[in-house]
Short mmCIF file of N, CA and C in Angstrom, two decimals:
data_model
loop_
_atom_site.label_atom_id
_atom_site.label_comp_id
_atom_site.label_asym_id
_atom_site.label_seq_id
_atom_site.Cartn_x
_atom_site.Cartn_y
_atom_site.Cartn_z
N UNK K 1 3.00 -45.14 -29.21
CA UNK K 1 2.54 -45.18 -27.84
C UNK K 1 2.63 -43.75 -27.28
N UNK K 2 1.75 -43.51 -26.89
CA UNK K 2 1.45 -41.78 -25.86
C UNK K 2 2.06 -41.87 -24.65
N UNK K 3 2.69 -40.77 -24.26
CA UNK K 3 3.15 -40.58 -23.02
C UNK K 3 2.18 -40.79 -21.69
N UNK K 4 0.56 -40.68 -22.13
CA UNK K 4 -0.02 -41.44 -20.71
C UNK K 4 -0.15 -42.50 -20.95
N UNK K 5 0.24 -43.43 -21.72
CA UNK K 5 -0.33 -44.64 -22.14
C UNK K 5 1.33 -45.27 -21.29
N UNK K 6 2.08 -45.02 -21.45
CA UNK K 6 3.81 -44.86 -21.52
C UNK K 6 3.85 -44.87 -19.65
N UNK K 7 3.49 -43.61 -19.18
CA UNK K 7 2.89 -43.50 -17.92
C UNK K 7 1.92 -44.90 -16.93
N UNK K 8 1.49 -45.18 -17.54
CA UNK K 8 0.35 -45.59 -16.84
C UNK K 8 1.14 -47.34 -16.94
N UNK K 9 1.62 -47.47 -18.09
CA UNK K 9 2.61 -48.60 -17.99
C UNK K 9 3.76 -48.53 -16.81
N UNK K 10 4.20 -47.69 -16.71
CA UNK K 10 5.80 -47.70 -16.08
C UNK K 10 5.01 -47.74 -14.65
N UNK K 11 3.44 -47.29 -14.47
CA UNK K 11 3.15 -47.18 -12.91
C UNK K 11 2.91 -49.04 -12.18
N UNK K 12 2.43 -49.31 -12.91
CA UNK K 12 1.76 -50.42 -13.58
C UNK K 12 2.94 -50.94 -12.86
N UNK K 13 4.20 -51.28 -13.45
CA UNK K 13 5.42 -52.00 -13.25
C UNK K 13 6.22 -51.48 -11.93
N UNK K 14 6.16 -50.27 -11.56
CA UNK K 14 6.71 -50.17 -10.44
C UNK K 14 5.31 -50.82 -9.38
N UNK K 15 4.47 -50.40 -9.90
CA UNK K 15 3.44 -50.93 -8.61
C UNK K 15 3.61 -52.90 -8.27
N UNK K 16 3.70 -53.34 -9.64
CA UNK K 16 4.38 -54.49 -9.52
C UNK K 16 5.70 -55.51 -8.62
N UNK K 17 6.13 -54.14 -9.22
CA UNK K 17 7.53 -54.48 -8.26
C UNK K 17 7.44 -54.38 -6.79
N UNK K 18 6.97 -53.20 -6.53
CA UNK K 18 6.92 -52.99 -5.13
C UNK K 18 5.71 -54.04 -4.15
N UNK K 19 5.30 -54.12 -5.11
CA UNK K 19 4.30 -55.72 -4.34
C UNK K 19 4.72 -57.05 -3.96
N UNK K 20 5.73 -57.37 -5.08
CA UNK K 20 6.59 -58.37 -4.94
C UNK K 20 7.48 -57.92 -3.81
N UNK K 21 7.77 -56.99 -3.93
CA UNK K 21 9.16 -56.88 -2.72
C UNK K 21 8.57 -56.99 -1.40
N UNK K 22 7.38 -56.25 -1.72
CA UNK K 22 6.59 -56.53 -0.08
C UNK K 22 6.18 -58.07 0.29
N UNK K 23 6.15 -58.68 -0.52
CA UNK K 23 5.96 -59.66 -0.38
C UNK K 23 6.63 -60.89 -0.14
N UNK K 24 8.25 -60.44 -1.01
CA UNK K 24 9.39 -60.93 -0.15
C UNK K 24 9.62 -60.37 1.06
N UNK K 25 9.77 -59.42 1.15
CA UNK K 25 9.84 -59.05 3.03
C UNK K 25 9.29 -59.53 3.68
N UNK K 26 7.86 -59.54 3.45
CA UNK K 26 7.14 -60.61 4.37
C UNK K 26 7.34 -62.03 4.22
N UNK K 27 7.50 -62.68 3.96
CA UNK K 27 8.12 -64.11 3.50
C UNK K 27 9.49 -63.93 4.69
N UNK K 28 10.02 -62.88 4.26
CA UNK K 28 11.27 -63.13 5.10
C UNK K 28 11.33 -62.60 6.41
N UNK K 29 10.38 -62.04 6.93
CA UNK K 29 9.47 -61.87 7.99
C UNK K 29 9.04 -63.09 8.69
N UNK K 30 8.03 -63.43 8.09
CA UNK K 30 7.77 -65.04 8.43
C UNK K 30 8.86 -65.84 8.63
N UNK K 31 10.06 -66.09 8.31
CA UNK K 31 10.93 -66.79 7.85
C UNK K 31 10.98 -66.53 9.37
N UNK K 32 11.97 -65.43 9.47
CA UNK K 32 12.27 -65.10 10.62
C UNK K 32 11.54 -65.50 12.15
N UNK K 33 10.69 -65.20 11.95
CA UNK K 33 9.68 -65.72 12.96
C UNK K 33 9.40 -67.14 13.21
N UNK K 34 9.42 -68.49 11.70
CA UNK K 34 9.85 -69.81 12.09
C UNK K 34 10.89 -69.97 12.71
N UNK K 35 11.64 -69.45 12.17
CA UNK K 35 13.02 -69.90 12.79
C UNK K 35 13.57 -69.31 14.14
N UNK K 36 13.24 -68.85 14.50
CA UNK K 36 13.28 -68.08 16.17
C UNK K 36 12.85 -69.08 16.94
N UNK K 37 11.69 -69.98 16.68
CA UNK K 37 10.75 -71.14 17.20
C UNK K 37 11.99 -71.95 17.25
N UNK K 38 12.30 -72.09 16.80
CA UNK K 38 13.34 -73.53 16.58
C UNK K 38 14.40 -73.52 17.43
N UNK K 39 14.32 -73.87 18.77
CA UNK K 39 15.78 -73.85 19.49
C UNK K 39 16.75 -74.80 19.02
N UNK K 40 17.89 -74.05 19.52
CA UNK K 40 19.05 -74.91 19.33
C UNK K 40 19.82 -74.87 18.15
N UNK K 41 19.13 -73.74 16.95
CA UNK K 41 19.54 -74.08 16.13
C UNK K 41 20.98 -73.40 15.75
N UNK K 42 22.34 -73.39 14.86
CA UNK K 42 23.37 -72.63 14.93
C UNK K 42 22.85 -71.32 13.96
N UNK K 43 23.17 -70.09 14.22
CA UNK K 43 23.25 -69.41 12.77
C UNK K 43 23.55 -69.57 11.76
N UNK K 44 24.53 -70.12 11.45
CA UNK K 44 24.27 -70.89 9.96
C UNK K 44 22.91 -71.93 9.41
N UNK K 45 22.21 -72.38 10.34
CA UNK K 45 20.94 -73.34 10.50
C UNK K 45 20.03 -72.47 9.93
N UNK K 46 19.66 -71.42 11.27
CA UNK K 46 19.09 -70.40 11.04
C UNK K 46 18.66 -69.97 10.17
N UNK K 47 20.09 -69.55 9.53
CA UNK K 47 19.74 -68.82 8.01
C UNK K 47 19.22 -70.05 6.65
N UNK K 48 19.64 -70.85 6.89
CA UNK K 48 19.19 -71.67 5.76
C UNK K 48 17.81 -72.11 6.07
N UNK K 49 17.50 -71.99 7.29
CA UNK K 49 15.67 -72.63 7.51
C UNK K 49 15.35 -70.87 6.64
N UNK K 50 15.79 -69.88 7.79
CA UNK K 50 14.51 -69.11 6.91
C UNK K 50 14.95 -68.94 5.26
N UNK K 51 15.82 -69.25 4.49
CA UNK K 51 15.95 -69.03 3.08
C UNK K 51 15.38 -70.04 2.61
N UNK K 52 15.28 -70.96 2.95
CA UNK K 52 14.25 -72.62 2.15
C UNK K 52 12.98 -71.52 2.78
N UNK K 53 12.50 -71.36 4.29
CA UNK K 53 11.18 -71.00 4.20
C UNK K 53 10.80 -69.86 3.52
N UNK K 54 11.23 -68.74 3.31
CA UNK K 54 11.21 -67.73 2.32
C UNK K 54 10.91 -68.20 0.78
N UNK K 55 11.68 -68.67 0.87
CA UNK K 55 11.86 -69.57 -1.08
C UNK K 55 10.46 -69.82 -1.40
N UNK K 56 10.27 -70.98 -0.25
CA UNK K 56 9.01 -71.77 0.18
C UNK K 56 7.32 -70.76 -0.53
N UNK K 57 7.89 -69.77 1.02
CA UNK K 57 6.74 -68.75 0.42
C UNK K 57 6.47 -67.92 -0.55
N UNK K 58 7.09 -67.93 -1.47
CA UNK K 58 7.89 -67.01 -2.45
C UNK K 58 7.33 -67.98 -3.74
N UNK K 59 7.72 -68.87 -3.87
CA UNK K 59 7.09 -69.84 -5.03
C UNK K 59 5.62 -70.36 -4.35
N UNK K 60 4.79 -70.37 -3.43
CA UNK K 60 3.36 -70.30 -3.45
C UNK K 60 2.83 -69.22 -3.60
N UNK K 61 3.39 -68.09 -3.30
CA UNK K 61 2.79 -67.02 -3.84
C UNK K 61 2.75 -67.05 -5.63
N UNK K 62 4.04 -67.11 -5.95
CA UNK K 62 3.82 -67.47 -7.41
C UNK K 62 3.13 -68.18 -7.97
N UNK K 63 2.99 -69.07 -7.62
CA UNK K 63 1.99 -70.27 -8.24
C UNK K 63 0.59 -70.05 -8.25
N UNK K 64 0.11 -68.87 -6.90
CA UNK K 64 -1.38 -68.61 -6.73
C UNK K 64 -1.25 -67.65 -7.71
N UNK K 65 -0.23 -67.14 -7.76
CA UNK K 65 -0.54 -65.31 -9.00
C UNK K 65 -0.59 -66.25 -10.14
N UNK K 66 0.17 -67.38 -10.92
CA UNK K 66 -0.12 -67.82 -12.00
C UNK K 66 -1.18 -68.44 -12.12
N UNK K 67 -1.87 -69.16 -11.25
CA UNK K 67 -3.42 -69.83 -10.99
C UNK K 67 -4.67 -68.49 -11.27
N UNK K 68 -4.39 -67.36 -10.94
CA UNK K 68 -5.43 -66.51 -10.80
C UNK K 68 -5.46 -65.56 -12.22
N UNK K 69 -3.77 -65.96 -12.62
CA UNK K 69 -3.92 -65.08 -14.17
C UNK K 69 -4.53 -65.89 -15.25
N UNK K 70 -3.73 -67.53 -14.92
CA UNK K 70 -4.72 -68.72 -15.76
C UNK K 70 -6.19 -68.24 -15.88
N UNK K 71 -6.72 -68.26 -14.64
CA UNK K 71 -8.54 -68.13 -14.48
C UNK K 71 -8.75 -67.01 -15.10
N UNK K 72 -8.07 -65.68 -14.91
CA UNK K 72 -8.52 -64.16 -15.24
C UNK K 72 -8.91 -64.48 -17.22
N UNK K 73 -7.60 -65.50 -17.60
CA UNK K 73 -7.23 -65.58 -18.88
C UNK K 73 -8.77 -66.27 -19.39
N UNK K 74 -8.92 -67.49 -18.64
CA UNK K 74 -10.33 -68.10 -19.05
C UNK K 74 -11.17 -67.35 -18.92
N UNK K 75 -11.62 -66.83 -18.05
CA UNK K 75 -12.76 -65.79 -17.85
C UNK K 75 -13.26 -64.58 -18.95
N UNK K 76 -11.74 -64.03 -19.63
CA UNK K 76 -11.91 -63.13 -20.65
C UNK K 76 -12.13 -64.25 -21.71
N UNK K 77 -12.00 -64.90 -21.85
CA UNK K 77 -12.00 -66.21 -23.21
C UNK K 77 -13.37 -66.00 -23.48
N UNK K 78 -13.84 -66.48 -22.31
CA UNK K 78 -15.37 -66.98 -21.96
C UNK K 78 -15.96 -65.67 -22.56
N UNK K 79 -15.80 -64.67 -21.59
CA UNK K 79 -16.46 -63.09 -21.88
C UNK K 79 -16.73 -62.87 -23.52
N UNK K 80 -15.28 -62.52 -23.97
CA UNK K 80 -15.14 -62.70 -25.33
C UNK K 80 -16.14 -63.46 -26.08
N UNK K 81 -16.80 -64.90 -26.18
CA UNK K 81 -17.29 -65.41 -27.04
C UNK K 81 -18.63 -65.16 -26.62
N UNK K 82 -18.96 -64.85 -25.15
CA UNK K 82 -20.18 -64.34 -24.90
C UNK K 82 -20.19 -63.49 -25.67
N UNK K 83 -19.65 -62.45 -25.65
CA UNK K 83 -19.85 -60.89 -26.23
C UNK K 83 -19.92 -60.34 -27.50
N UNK K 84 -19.20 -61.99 -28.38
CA UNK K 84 -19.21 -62.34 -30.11
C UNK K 84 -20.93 -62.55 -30.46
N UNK K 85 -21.11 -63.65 -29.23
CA UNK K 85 -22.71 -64.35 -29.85
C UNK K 85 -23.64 -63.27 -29.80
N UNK K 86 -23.47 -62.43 -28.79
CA UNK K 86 -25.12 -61.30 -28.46
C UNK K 86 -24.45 -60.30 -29.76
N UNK K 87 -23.42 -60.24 -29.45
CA UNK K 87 -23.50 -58.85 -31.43
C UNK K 87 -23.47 -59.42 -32.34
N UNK K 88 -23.26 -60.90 -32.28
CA UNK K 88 -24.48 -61.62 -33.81
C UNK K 88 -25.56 -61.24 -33.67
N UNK K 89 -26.22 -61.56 -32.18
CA UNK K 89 -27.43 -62.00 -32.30
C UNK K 89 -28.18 -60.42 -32.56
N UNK K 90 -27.89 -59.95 -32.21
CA UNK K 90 -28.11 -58.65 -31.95
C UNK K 90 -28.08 -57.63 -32.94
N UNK K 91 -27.18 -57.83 -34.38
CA UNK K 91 -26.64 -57.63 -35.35
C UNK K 91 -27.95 -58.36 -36.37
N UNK K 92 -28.32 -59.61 -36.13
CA UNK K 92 -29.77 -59.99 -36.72
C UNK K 92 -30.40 -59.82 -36.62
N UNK K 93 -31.13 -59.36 -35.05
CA UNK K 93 -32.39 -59.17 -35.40
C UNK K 93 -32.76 -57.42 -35.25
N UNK K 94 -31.25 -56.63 -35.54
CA UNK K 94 -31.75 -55.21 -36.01
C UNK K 94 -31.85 -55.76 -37.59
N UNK K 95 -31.33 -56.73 -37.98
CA UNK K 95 -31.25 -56.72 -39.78
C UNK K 95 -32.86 -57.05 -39.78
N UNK K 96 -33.61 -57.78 -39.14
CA UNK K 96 -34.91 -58.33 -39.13
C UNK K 96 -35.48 -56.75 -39.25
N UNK K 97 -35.23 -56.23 -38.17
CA UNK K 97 -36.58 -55.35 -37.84
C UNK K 97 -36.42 -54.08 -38.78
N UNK K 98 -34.78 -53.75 -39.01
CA UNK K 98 -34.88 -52.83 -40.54
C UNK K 98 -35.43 -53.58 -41.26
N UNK K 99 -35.56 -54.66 -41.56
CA UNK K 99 -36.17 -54.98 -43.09
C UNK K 99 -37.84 -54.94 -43.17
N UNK K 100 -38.45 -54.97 -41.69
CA UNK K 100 -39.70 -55.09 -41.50
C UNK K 100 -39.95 -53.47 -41.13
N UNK K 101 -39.01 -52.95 -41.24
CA UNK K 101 -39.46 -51.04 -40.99
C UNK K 101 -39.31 -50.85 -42.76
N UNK K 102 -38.70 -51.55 -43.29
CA UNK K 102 -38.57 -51.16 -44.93
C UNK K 102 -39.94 -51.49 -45.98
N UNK K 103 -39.83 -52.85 -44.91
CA UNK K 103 -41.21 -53.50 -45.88
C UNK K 103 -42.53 -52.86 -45.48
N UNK K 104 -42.61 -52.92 -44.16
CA UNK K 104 -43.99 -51.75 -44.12
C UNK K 104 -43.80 -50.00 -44.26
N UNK K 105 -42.44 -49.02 -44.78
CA UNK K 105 -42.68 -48.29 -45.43
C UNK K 105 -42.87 -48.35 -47.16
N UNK K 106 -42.73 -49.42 -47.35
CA UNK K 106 -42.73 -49.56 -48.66
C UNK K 106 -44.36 -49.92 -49.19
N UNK K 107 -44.93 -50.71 -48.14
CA UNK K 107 -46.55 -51.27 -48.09
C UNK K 107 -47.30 -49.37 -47.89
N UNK K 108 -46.97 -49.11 -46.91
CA UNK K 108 -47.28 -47.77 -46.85
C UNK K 108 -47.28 -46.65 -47.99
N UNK K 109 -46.75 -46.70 -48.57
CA UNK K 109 -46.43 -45.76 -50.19
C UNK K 109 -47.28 -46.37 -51.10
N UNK K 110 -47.23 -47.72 -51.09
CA UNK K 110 -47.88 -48.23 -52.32
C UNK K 110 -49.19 -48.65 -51.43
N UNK K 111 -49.50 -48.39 -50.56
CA UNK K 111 -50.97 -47.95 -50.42
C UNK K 111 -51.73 -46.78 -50.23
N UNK K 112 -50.73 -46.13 -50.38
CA UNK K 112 -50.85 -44.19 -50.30
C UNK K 112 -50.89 -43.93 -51.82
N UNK K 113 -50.18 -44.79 -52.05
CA UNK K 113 -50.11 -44.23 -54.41
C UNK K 113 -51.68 -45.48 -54.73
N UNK K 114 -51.89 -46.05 -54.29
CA UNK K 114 -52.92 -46.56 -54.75
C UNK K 114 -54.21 -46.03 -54.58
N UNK K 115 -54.35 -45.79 -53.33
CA UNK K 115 -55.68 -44.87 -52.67
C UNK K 115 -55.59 -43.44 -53.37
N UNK K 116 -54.11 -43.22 -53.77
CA UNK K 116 -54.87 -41.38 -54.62
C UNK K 116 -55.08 -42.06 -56.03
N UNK K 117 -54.27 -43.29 -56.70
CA UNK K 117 -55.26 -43.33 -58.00
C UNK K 117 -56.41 -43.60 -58.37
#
């Protein structure tokens, strides 16, 4: 593995990380903000509404990132076998048309050696 290859990974993963975290903050942002709504409640209340609602938001976010990597995953599947069939297909009918550039240089010679004998 190359040092930009090495690079471009480690950015990759911090950029990761720091998305998630933003994303817990906001969760716990939100959190915060349900639970402010809620009179009456004790601080100890408090804190456990916004940690269930945090949690809450925290595993739907997960679940949409695993839903969208599922699809990304099908999508390349799909791509993939598209992209197998056209360089068959594509792979045949250059074999066609070399063989029909072979056969009419070959008609060509042996009607060029015939016409000078």
């Amino acid at each position: 593995m190359d040092a930009r290859h090495e690079a471009n990974l480690g950015l990759r993963q911090i950029e990761g990380y720091l998305y998630r975290e933003a994303h817990v903050r906001e969760a716990h942002r939100k959190a915060r903000d349900f639970a402010s709504e809620l009179p009456g409640l004790t601080t100890d209340q408090r804190l456990d509404v916004e940690e269930a609602y945090a949690r809450v938001q925290v595993e739907n976010a997960r679940q949409v990132t695993r839903h969208i990597a599922e699809r990304i995953q099908q999508i390349e599947a799909q791509y993939e076998a598209r992209h197998r069939r056209l360089t068959r297909s594509m792979a045949a009918a250059m074999a066609v048309v070399t063989m029909g550039m072979v056969a009419l240089c070959i008609a060509v010679i042996l009607g060029t050696a015939a016409g000078a004998a």
